[in-house]
Amino acid sequence: MAGSPSRAAGRRLQLPLLSFLQGATAVLFAVFVRYNHKTDAAFWHRGNHSNADNEFYFCYPSFQDVHAMVFVGFGFLMVFLQHCGFSSVGFTFLLAAFALQWSTLVQGVLHCFRGGHIHVGVESMINADFCAGAVLISFGAVLGKTGPAQLLLMALLEVVLFGINKFVLLHLLGVRDAGGSMTIHTFGAYFGLVLSQVLYRPQLEKSKHRQGYHSDLFAMIGTIFLWIFWPSFNAALTSLGAGQHRAALNTYYSLAASTLGTFALSALVGEDGRLDMVHIQNAALAGGVVVGTSSEMMLTPFGALAAGFLAGTVSTLGYKFFTPILESKFKVQDTCGVHNLHGMPGVLGVLLGVLVAGLATHEAYGDGLESVFPLIAEGQRSATSQAMYQLFGLFVTLMFASVGGGLGGLLLKLPFLDSPPDSQCYEDQVHWQVPGQHEDKAQRPLREEADTQA
Amino acid sequence: MAGSPSRAAGRRLQLPLLSFLQGATAVLFAVFVRYNHKTDAAFWHRGNHSNADNEFYFCYPSFQDVHAMVFVGFGFLMVFLQHCGFSSVGFTFLLAAFALQWSTLVQGVLHCFRGGHIHVGVESMINADFCAGAVLISFGAVLGKTGPAQLLLMALLEVVLFGINKFVLLHLLGVRDAGGSMTIHTFGAYFGLVLSQVLYRPQLEKSKHRQGYHSDLFAMIGTIFLWIFWPSFNAALTSLGAGQHRAALNTYYSLAASTLGTFALSALVGEDGRLDMVHIQNAALAGGVVVGTSSEMMLTPFGALAAGFLAGTVSTLGYKFFTPILESKFKVQDTCGVHNLHGMPGVLGVLLGVLVAGLATHEAYGDGLESVFPLIAEGQRSATSQAMYQLFGLFVTLMFASVGGGLGGLLLKLPFLDSPPDSQCYEDQVHWQVPGQHEDKAQRPLREEADTQA
Amino acid sequence: MAGSPSRAAGRRLQLPLLSFLQGATAVLFAVFVRYNHKTDAAFWHRGNHSNADNEFYFCYPSFQDVHAMVFVGFGFLMVFLQHCGFSSVGFTFLLAAFALQWSTLVQGVLHCFRGGHIHVGVESMINADFCAGAVLISFGAVLGKTGPAQLLLMALLEVVLFGINKFVLLHLLGVRDAGGSMTIHTFGAYFGLVLSQVLYRPQLEKSKHRQGYHSDLFAMIGTIFLWIFWPSFNAALTSLGAGQHRAALNTYYSLAASTLGTFALSALVGEDGRLDMVHIQNAALAGGVVVGTSSEMMLTPFGALAAGFLAGTVSTLGYKFFTPILESKFKVQDTCGVHNLHGMPGVLGVLLGVLVAGLATHEAYGDGLESVFPLIAEGQRSATSQAMYQLFGLFVTLMFASVGGGLGGLLLKLPFLDSPPDSQCYEDQVHWQVPGQHEDKAQRPLREEADTQA
């Protein structure tokens, strides 16, 4: 069975240390976190509000969709490996539940710290979930090769850098990025990829990386939930009214086109012209990533279709051709292919944002310019200069992600963090009590065949 | 392994042709599709609106529920066949992603073409998803016997006829059908059934049609998501206020009663009095179909219960007794039993609509008559005459569906469309790279047993 | 095969008797149930309302989240036993569909009976689903040991007692319990546990209770859906505006902390320090239960974190140490561990409500005191006296639950209800046609191994 007594003791002690993490977080909440004016009983009833004015009614349905994407979507999307499903869905759950608390503190201090307090409401919940999403993207790059203590340390660091990067971009540089092509996808992907490079394991057997028929169907649950709710993700933090409406509509079209692009390319490059489930599970979602920056802008429905189709094809080609190169040449073992789903489409999304911002005119946006590009509307910037700032935001993001990922990788190599040995990578049983694990090992072959389609 | 080199080459080329389909759609979007006044930045900010007035806030939560039904519900409901899960959920994804784009164009030209442009917003998204639902119903009749190129051709034709039929019914005949008993369920079912009849395969082995234990659990995911969100489906396009409220409430009761009816009948007719999962997965949903036309009307909660119970029993009896006759006598091989879930309950739903429309009075509806039956309220029609128009709508729908399905069947027989041979029907591996497919075929028996409950 | 001819005949006749139950319910609906003023076409259009005023737009999104929890969440959460998945998800479906109708009548008569009629709308739908939730909690205690006829009889009784208990608490005692720590979780858990005690089977082999790898993944679908939507559950029936906002926010934090507490404790007490999926599936949800009473109050974000963490740890310890004692000492066989997820955290939730109510001040709540503690705001009660009433509510609930559960247990022992014999407990095939059940029994071992992770 997996592991010596000392390893078991290590496992037994590391996660319980979570209690201290949770205790420290709770103390910080006690000191700093307060209900905001729309949540506090006394404040809310002071003014003369209609209940319909409470932002809860504008934002909570979007929040729920985002929440489903983070916990159902990411969790199940990663269940495509046959023996690694518990870790995929379980550690997603653990990481996101920690990251949302920690990012409430970090983003609260950076973005809405007034009078010595962080004031929370439904908008903080959406921001916290967005940050959890970035952490889960990075998790996708190291799934199966890292233990829960390592992952929590990664989240502890990544949430801080996520918050700082976002603060620099949105508050200092005046960059627009409502759906997070930059702040979430590009940041999360390259943070995870650089981290994975530092943790490179030359002896890791790729053949262990096996999918199963039912694992692939579970993963499709994740895919479909991400796909249907992505319009809400890109719209959740845009300006109310036409802004949210437009962001949802653009994302809807972009995703539809990336799905068609993915099927087309998957058949073209597949063995014997057959479709590959991994492409469908992932590349079909690239349409959501690629309009993350521009979906609130006047992208036009045609623009959304074109961008989505491009993203779907690029992502599929990435899975087929670039992932092997990434490992062989760049020493990056990218378990879920986050470079293809979040990295390249994220960068494309930034560039699309540069283009669409550069084309912004007063005619096209009318008085809505104020809500999409306030600095242009106020005459502080030209459209071209906004576009340059958008582009500069990409470099800042890549810088924070790379330095952070590198630093994270070094931290995760600390020996007491108890990284699983190569022979136990992509195996649930190193961290989980798995049904039947105490039975005769000789039964194993039966199961492996059992979950394939002969 | 499946297929000769030429078959592989065919597969490799057909889906990539999708790119042209997507390209053509994108060009049509570029020429015709524009944001509507609630989505466009300039237009929306021209008036003096409160953000709460944007229809996005009234319609988007319903849209999301409908979206989940189309992609999660239909997709997983069809995963009940043991070796056909990838095709079920994958082709649902492909077909719906295409149909929603194409129907945005078709329905846009027919229903909201002004100044040479189609103006889109959240209502177009709901209409597009509704049309995708009809296409997926037809897909249910031919699942496992058709390839993706055939299915896309079917969708190309069906979307056009769906749009025309709906235009004739709602705009020319003044028929009411908010939840689509007629325009979606009856149309989609009979289109698919006639098409399946034209594609009849006399040698098809029924024993291949095997369910698996886990496949049945995946299918229940589809069932439950359809079931919980159906109230939103029937309410999504009704008049705001009491209309949507009533449509959701009636559907809720109708579904509860159809569930009880299904369990009662399934035990009564089951082997040894045991329940049949296929009945539960499907017939329990008939309550949503049967109130599709009448849920916005003053059906009363009792009426909803009675209709739902009737639909659940009829649908269960259909699965037990009518599906075999449909194949043996009418040469219709109905893979998912759409005749029982959408066909018969759809027709029952139309008849219920005839009855409830015929009973409409000014007393019962008050000033709400204007929003449910505008033509009666304006004195252009009596209730009886409205009822006759509703009935006439059924015949128009059946006519469009039959002619369209027949035509579609002939098109799908075109030899270059590469229909799977009988021996490979209901098998994913003809179209998909399936985990383990390159292993020794001798392992196959293990897997088959493995997914059953001995 | 399972059962003699007489058993088959019993099965064949019992469920069809449902038709009479449904018939009787429908007749009661015809006599008593009417649309309320926000649902009825004539009434709604009588006043001069804006559509946005219809409570449908405030409550329906929350209703949908609750609906997903009841049908997806509870249904799949119980699919953790390898051979009992059809019963888990199927009987959840049946029970909830019956309970929501029956509780519409019972709660309607008790809470909103005016002019001889029950007036229904979206609020009744939420209340009906809440009651169905309580029934499903009790079902969790007896899953796999009871047939559908027994379960329906249980629901028939439990819904009545649920309604009476809630009426006594909310209307007679002025207790606050928006998220149902008392009325739903404590009531449902102890009703089921006492009932399970009466049905104690001394010979039941615990080894049959086997989990499977895929069953555990299906169960995680249930867990995650319960987890993400729980904020809506606790907020659904609170006062609009800041009340709902605060309830959702508190629940969000509480769940995050209970997740961390569960992982920490599960590793601490697990074999070799490995995590136990059953803990993650269940105890991570205890954070939602524990703030059921207090989430609408000024609990503070810190209070929510602390309560959630405590609940997660207590619940995990319950699964590890208390469940075996419950069986050996108290003769309670609690299939799903509802004592750990709903019982103990529910009681803790009541006590937390006592504490937070006792600390209520005019300063903390301002004019919002009226909506959270109307009796304190109106000067009829002090905060301390409200706290005492909250505590008294717990005793009333435990009394109703115990007496009801005992009575229910006696009823369920009636011989003609056809309880499954010990040898067929936790087996779907006693009630369901299971794929492959007619094949050679010798194949069984293959399947059992097949669903485990060697």
PDB file of C-alpha atoms in Angstrom, chain A residues 52 57-58 61-62 65 210-218 220-221 223-225 227-233 235 239-250 252-253 255-261 263-277 279-281 284-285 295 297-302 305-306 309 320 362-369 371-372 446 448-454, chain B residues 1-3 7-8 11-13 15-16 18-19 21-22 25-27 29-30 33-36 38-42 44-46 51-52 54-57 60-61 63-64 67-68 71-72 76 79 81-86 89-91 93-94 97-98 100-101 104 120-122 124-126 128-129 148 214-215 218 221 225 427-441 443-444 446-447 450-451:
ATOM      1  CA  ALA A  52     -35.551  46.242  -5.696  1.00  0.00           C
ATOM      2  CA  TYR A  57     -31.253  41.443  -6.929  1.00  0.00           C
ATOM      3  CA  PHE A  58     -29.035  42.601  -9.792  1.00  0.00           C
ATOM      4  CA  PRO A  61     -28.258  35.390  -9.992  1.00  0.00           C
ATOM      5  CA  SER A  62     -24.968  36.083 -11.794  1.00  0.00           C
ATOM      6  CA  ASP A  65     -23.890  31.073 -12.048  1.00  0.00           C
ATOM      7  CA  ARG A 210      -5.230   7.427 -18.476  1.00  0.00           C
ATOM      8  CA  GLN A 211      -8.717   8.515 -19.226  1.00  0.00           C
ATOM      9  CA  GLY A 212     -11.738   6.302 -18.700  1.00  0.00           C
ATOM     10  CA  TYR A 213     -15.086   6.228 -20.408  1.00  0.00           C
ATOM     11  CA  HIS A 214     -17.056   7.281 -17.364  1.00  0.00           C
ATOM     12  CA  SER A 215     -14.379   9.748 -16.290  1.00  0.00           C
ATOM     13  CA  ASP A 216     -14.843  11.454 -19.626  1.00  0.00           C
ATOM     14  CA  LEU A 217     -18.589  11.664 -19.085  1.00  0.00           C
ATOM     15  CA  PHE A 218     -18.083  13.156 -15.618  1.00  0.00           C
ATOM     16  CA  MET A 220     -18.417  16.625 -19.670  1.00  0.00           C
ATOM     17  CA  ILE A 221     -20.592  17.662 -16.706  1.00  0.00           C
ATOM     18  CA  THR A 223     -17.590  21.326 -19.480  1.00  0.00           C
ATOM     19  CA  ILE A 224     -21.284  21.862 -20.000  1.00  0.00           C
ATOM     20  CA  PHE A 225     -21.754  23.776 -16.745  1.00  0.00           C
ATOM     21  CA  TRP A 227     -20.188  26.519 -21.088  1.00  0.00           C
ATOM     22  CA  ILE A 228     -23.760  27.409 -20.163  1.00  0.00           C
ATOM     23  CA  PHE A 229     -22.841  29.825 -17.371  1.00  0.00           C
ATOM     24  CA  TRP A 230     -19.904  31.579 -19.043  1.00  0.00           C
ATOM     25  CA  PRO A 231     -22.121  34.425 -20.320  1.00  0.00           C
ATOM     26  CA  SER A 232     -22.891  35.214 -16.664  1.00  0.00           C
ATOM     27  CA  PHE A 233     -19.204  35.074 -15.778  1.00  0.00           C
ATOM     28  CA  ALA A 235     -21.261  39.851 -17.447  1.00  0.00           C
ATOM     29  CA  SER A 239     -21.846  47.955 -15.723  1.00  0.00           C
ATOM     30  CA  LEU A 240     -25.543  47.293 -15.120  1.00  0.00           C
ATOM     31  CA  GLY A 241     -28.088  47.591 -17.918  1.00  0.00           C
ATOM     32  CA  ALA A 242     -26.907  47.317 -21.520  1.00  0.00           C
ATOM     33  CA  GLY A 243     -23.366  46.460 -20.400  1.00  0.00           C
ATOM     34  CA  GLN A 244     -24.315  43.171 -18.735  1.00  0.00           C
ATOM     35  CA  HIS A 245     -26.806  42.434 -21.497  1.00  0.00           C
ATOM     36  CA  ARG A 246     -24.157  42.871 -24.201  1.00  0.00           C
ATOM     37  CA  ALA A 247     -21.478  40.921 -22.352  1.00  0.00           C
ATOM     38  CA  ALA A 248     -23.802  37.921 -21.979  1.00  0.00           C
ATOM     39  CA  LEU A 249     -24.908  38.052 -25.607  1.00  0.00           C
ATOM     40  CA  ASN A 250     -21.382  38.293 -27.009  1.00  0.00           C
ATOM     41  CA  TYR A 252     -23.124  33.271 -25.932  1.00  0.00           C
ATOM     42  CA  TYR A 253     -22.233  33.659 -29.607  1.00  0.00           C
ATOM     43  CA  LEU A 255     -18.984  29.980 -27.238  1.00  0.00           C
ATOM     44  CA  ALA A 256     -21.279  28.636 -29.934  1.00  0.00           C
ATOM     45  CA  ALA A 257     -18.656  29.367 -32.569  1.00  0.00           C
ATOM     46  CA  SER A 258     -15.777  27.936 -30.565  1.00  0.00           C
ATOM     47  CA  THR A 259     -17.766  24.715 -30.202  1.00  0.00           C
ATOM     48  CA  LEU A 260     -18.109  24.389 -33.957  1.00  0.00           C
ATOM     49  CA  GLY A 261     -14.457  25.259 -34.460  1.00  0.00           C
ATOM     50  CA  PHE A 263     -15.461  19.841 -33.594  1.00  0.00           C
ATOM     51  CA  ALA A 264     -14.151  20.802 -37.014  1.00  0.00           C
ATOM     52  CA  LEU A 265     -10.511  20.782 -35.991  1.00  0.00           C
ATOM     53  CA  SER A 266     -10.755  17.769 -33.709  1.00  0.00           C
ATOM     54  CA  ALA A 267     -12.030  15.631 -36.580  1.00  0.00           C
ATOM     55  CA  LEU A 268      -9.405  17.058 -38.934  1.00  0.00           C
ATOM     56  CA  VAL A 269      -6.449  16.197 -36.704  1.00  0.00           C
ATOM     57  CA  GLY A 270      -7.898  13.129 -34.939  1.00  0.00           C
ATOM     58  CA  GLU A 271      -6.736   9.556 -35.456  1.00  0.00           C
ATOM     59  CA  ASP A 272      -8.741   8.113 -38.359  1.00  0.00           C
ATOM     60  CA  GLY A 273     -10.756  11.327 -38.350  1.00  0.00           C
ATOM     61  CA  ARG A 274     -12.309  10.484 -34.991  1.00  0.00           C
ATOM     62  CA  LEU A 275     -13.195  13.165 -32.468  1.00  0.00           C
ATOM     63  CA  ASP A 276     -11.135  13.440 -29.282  1.00  0.00           C
ATOM     64  CA  MET A 277     -13.130  13.969 -26.088  1.00  0.00           C
ATOM     65  CA  HIS A 279     -10.692  18.631 -27.282  1.00  0.00           C
ATOM     66  CA  ILE A 280     -14.449  18.837 -26.876  1.00  0.00           C
ATOM     67  CA  GLN A 281     -14.190  19.049 -23.082  1.00  0.00           C
ATOM     68  CA  ALA A 284     -15.100  24.309 -26.861  1.00  0.00           C
ATOM     69  CA  LEU A 285     -14.804  26.619 -23.854  1.00  0.00           C
ATOM     70  CA  SER A 295     -17.474  41.111 -24.276  1.00  0.00           C
ATOM     71  CA  MET A 297     -17.392  46.369 -25.484  1.00  0.00           C
ATOM     72  CA  MET A 298     -19.154  46.945 -28.821  1.00  0.00           C
ATOM     73  CA  LEU A 299     -17.605  43.790 -30.223  1.00  0.00           C
ATOM     74  CA  THR A 300     -20.659  43.110 -32.458  1.00  0.00           C
ATOM     75  CA  PRO A 301     -22.233  39.649 -32.750  1.00  0.00           C
ATOM     76  CA  PHE A 302     -20.081  38.958 -35.809  1.00  0.00           C
ATOM     77  CA  LEU A 305     -18.486  34.573 -33.640  1.00  0.00           C
ATOM     78  CA  ALA A 306     -15.179  35.197 -35.372  1.00  0.00           C
ATOM     79  CA  PHE A 309     -14.174  30.259 -33.839  1.00  0.00           C
ATOM     80  CA  LYS A 320      -2.826  18.177 -30.480  1.00  0.00           C
ATOM     81  CA  HIS A 362     -18.084  58.308 -29.365  1.00  0.00           C
ATOM     82  CA  GLU A 363     -20.486  57.414 -32.181  1.00  0.00           C
ATOM     83  CA  ALA A 364     -20.444  53.714 -31.434  1.00  0.00           C
ATOM     84  CA  TYR A 365     -20.852  53.998 -27.647  1.00  0.00           C
ATOM     85  CA  GLY A 366     -22.827  57.250 -27.256  1.00  0.00           C
ATOM     86  CA  ASP A 367     -23.352  58.056 -23.593  1.00  0.00           C
ATOM     87  CA  GLY A 368     -22.489  54.443 -22.849  1.00  0.00           C
ATOM     88  CA  LEU A 369     -18.834  55.305 -23.369  1.00  0.00           C
ATOM     89  CA  SER A 371     -19.550  53.092 -18.466  1.00  0.00           C
ATOM     90  CA  VAL A 372     -17.232  51.090 -20.736  1.00  0.00           C
ATOM     91  CA  LEU A 446     -10.118  -5.908 -14.271  1.00  0.00           C
ATOM     92  CA  GLU A 448      -8.864  -0.747 -15.775  1.00  0.00           C
ATOM     93  CA  GLU A 449     -10.436  -2.610 -18.612  1.00  0.00           C
ATOM     94  CA  ALA A 450     -13.772  -2.192 -17.049  1.00  0.00           C
ATOM     95  CA  ASP A 451     -13.850   1.512 -17.507  1.00  0.00           C
ATOM     96  CA  THR A 452     -12.878   1.516 -21.142  1.00  0.00           C
ATOM     97  CA  GLN A 453     -14.919   0.963 -24.220  1.00  0.00           C
ATOM     98  CA  ALA A 454     -13.453  -2.014 -25.984  1.00  0.00           C
TER      99      ALA A 454
ATOM    100  CA  MET B   1     -11.343  -1.583 -35.897  1.00  0.00           C
ATOM    101  CA  ALA B   2     -14.212   0.409 -37.294  1.00  0.00           C
ATOM    102  CA  GLY B   3     -13.992   1.376 -40.883  1.00  0.00           C
ATOM    103  CA  ARG B   7     -14.261   5.797 -44.236  1.00  0.00           C
ATOM    104  CA  ALA B   8     -11.587   7.388 -42.080  1.00  0.00           C
ATOM    105  CA  ARG B  11     -14.763  11.319 -41.364  1.00  0.00           C
ATOM    106  CA  ARG B  12     -11.677  13.452 -41.483  1.00  0.00           C
ATOM    107  CA  LEU B  13     -13.157  15.714 -44.117  1.00  0.00           C
ATOM    108  CA  LEU B  15     -16.679  17.796 -39.915  1.00  0.00           C
ATOM    109  CA  PRO B  16     -14.003  20.249 -41.017  1.00  0.00           C
ATOM    110  CA  LEU B  18     -18.269  22.793 -40.572  1.00  0.00           C
ATOM    111  CA  SER B  19     -15.806  25.617 -40.857  1.00  0.00           C
ATOM    112  CA  LEU B  21     -20.927  26.465 -42.332  1.00  0.00           C
ATOM    113  CA  GLN B  22     -19.591  28.568 -39.478  1.00  0.00           C
ATOM    114  CA  THR B  25     -23.140  31.977 -40.638  1.00  0.00           C
ATOM    115  CA  ALA B  26     -20.604  34.543 -39.495  1.00  0.00           C
ATOM    116  CA  VAL B  27     -20.877  36.435 -42.776  1.00  0.00           C
ATOM    117  CA  PHE B  29     -24.248  37.778 -38.891  1.00  0.00           C
ATOM    118  CA  ALA B  30     -21.910  40.497 -40.112  1.00  0.00           C
ATOM    119  CA  VAL B  33     -27.304  40.973 -36.991  1.00  0.00           C
ATOM    120  CA  ARG B  34     -27.145  44.023 -34.729  1.00  0.00           C
ATOM    121  CA  TYR B  35     -27.552  44.647 -30.977  1.00  0.00           C
ATOM    122  CA  ASN B  36     -31.087  45.666 -30.085  1.00  0.00           C
ATOM    123  CA  LYS B  38     -31.507  47.163 -24.756  1.00  0.00           C
ATOM    124  CA  THR B  39     -28.082  45.794 -25.645  1.00  0.00           C
ATOM    125  CA  ASP B  40     -26.462  48.575 -27.664  1.00  0.00           C
ATOM    126  CA  ALA B  41     -24.336  50.994 -25.645  1.00  0.00           C
ATOM    127  CA  ALA B  42     -25.424  54.111 -27.512  1.00  0.00           C
ATOM    128  CA  TRP B  44     -29.618  52.184 -24.219  1.00  0.00           C
ATOM    129  CA  HIS B  45     -28.102  55.350 -22.798  1.00  0.00           C
ATOM    130  CA  ARG B  46     -30.128  57.598 -25.055  1.00  0.00           C
ATOM    131  CA  ASN B  51     -31.159  49.803 -15.061  1.00  0.00           C
ATOM    132  CA  ALA B  52     -33.912  47.643 -13.603  1.00  0.00           C
ATOM    133  CA  ASN B  54     -33.535  46.473 -18.962  1.00  0.00           C
ATOM    134  CA  GLU B  55     -35.328  43.291 -19.986  1.00  0.00           C
ATOM    135  CA  PHE B  56     -32.089  41.465 -19.202  1.00  0.00           C
ATOM    136  CA  TYR B  57     -33.095  41.418 -15.533  1.00  0.00           C
ATOM    137  CA  TYR B  60     -31.880  36.345 -18.189  1.00  0.00           C
ATOM    138  CA  PRO B  61     -32.509  34.036 -15.182  1.00  0.00           C
ATOM    139  CA  PHE B  63     -32.799  32.063 -20.170  1.00  0.00           C
ATOM    140  CA  GLN B  64     -30.151  30.427 -18.010  1.00  0.00           C
ATOM    141  CA  HIS B  67     -29.967  26.980 -21.474  1.00  0.00           C
ATOM    142  CA  ALA B  68     -29.263  24.397 -18.769  1.00  0.00           C
ATOM    143  CA  PHE B  71     -27.318  21.515 -22.915  1.00  0.00           C
ATOM    144  CA  VAL B  72     -27.324  19.610 -19.605  1.00  0.00           C
ATOM    145  CA  PHE B  76     -27.370  13.766 -20.403  1.00  0.00           C
ATOM    146  CA  VAL B  79     -26.701   9.022 -22.184  1.00  0.00           C
ATOM    147  CA  LEU B  81     -27.216   3.717 -23.833  1.00  0.00           C
ATOM    148  CA  GLN B  82     -24.106   2.058 -22.510  1.00  0.00           C
ATOM    149  CA  HIS B  83     -21.787   2.597 -25.466  1.00  0.00           C
ATOM    150  CA  CYS B  84     -23.257   5.725 -26.908  1.00  0.00           C
ATOM    151  CA  GLY B  85     -22.667   8.352 -24.234  1.00  0.00           C
ATOM    152  CA  PHE B  86     -20.057  10.399 -26.070  1.00  0.00           C
ATOM    153  CA  VAL B  89     -23.719  14.448 -25.000  1.00  0.00           C
ATOM    154  CA  GLY B  90     -21.215  15.437 -27.689  1.00  0.00           C
ATOM    155  CA  PHE B  91     -23.577  15.691 -30.642  1.00  0.00           C
ATOM    156  CA  PHE B  93     -23.482  20.019 -27.841  1.00  0.00           C
ATOM    157  CA  LEU B  94     -22.558  20.342 -31.519  1.00  0.00           C
ATOM    158  CA  ALA B  97     -24.367  25.214 -30.777  1.00  0.00           C
ATOM    159  CA  PHE B  98     -25.069  25.259 -34.487  1.00  0.00           C
ATOM    160  CA  LEU B 100     -28.827  28.447 -31.953  1.00  0.00           C
ATOM    161  CA  GLN B 101     -26.784  30.479 -34.423  1.00  0.00           C
ATOM    162  CA  THR B 104     -31.001  33.439 -34.649  1.00  0.00           C
ATOM    163  CA  VAL B 120     -30.785  40.617 -30.962  1.00  0.00           C
ATOM    164  CA  GLY B 121     -30.951  40.534 -27.189  1.00  0.00           C
ATOM    165  CA  VAL B 122     -31.895  38.143 -24.420  1.00  0.00           C
ATOM    166  CA  SER B 124     -33.483  36.145 -29.207  1.00  0.00           C
ATOM    167  CA  MET B 125     -31.272  33.969 -27.027  1.00  0.00           C
ATOM    168  CA  ILE B 126     -34.329  32.281 -25.506  1.00  0.00           C
ATOM    169  CA  ALA B 128     -32.728  30.391 -30.315  1.00  0.00           C
ATOM    170  CA  ASP B 129     -32.452  27.921 -27.448  1.00  0.00           C
ATOM    171  CA  PRO B 148     -22.578  14.294 -37.269  1.00  0.00           C
ATOM    172  CA  HIS B 214     -23.995   4.081 -14.659  1.00  0.00           C
ATOM    173  CA  SER B 215     -25.403   5.200 -17.991  1.00  0.00           C
ATOM    174  CA  PHE B 218     -25.985   9.819 -15.978  1.00  0.00           C
ATOM    175  CA  ILE B 221     -28.848  13.929 -14.329  1.00  0.00           C
ATOM    176  CA  PHE B 225     -32.285  19.108 -14.724  1.00  0.00           C
ATOM    177  CA  GLU B 427     -21.453   2.638 -30.744  1.00  0.00           C
ATOM    178  CA  ASP B 428     -19.369   5.675 -29.907  1.00  0.00           C
ATOM    179  CA  GLN B 429     -16.219   4.401 -31.493  1.00  0.00           C
ATOM    180  CA  VAL B 430     -17.377   4.974 -35.016  1.00  0.00           C
ATOM    181  CA  HIS B 431     -17.113   8.719 -34.401  1.00  0.00           C
ATOM    182  CA  TRP B 432     -14.998   9.065 -31.267  1.00  0.00           C
ATOM    183  CA  GLN B 433     -11.619   8.062 -29.939  1.00  0.00           C
ATOM    184  CA  VAL B 434     -12.798   5.966 -27.036  1.00  0.00           C
ATOM    185  CA  PRO B 435     -10.497   5.238 -24.063  1.00  0.00           C
ATOM    186  CA  GLY B 436      -9.116   1.751 -24.490  1.00  0.00           C
ATOM    187  CA  GLN B 437     -10.350   1.228 -28.017  1.00  0.00           C
ATOM    188  CA  HIS B 438      -6.976   0.053 -29.213  1.00  0.00           C
ATOM    189  CA  GLU B 439      -6.789  -2.679 -26.640  1.00  0.00           C
ATOM    190  CA  ASP B 440      -7.534  -6.306 -27.285  1.00  0.00           C
ATOM    191  CA  LYS B 441     -11.123  -6.816 -28.323  1.00  0.00           C
ATOM    192  CA  GLN B 443     -11.539  -7.531 -23.149  1.00  0.00           C
ATOM    193  CA  ARG B 444     -14.892  -6.333 -24.330  1.00  0.00           C
ATOM    194  CA  LEU B 446     -15.514  -7.800 -19.161  1.00  0.00           C
ATOM    195  CA  ARG B 447     -16.588  -4.271 -19.687  1.00  0.00           C
ATOM    196  CA  ALA B 450     -18.842  -4.538 -15.576  1.00  0.00           C
ATOM    197  CA  ASP B 451     -21.398  -1.870 -16.076  1.00  0.00           C
TER     198      ASP B 451
END
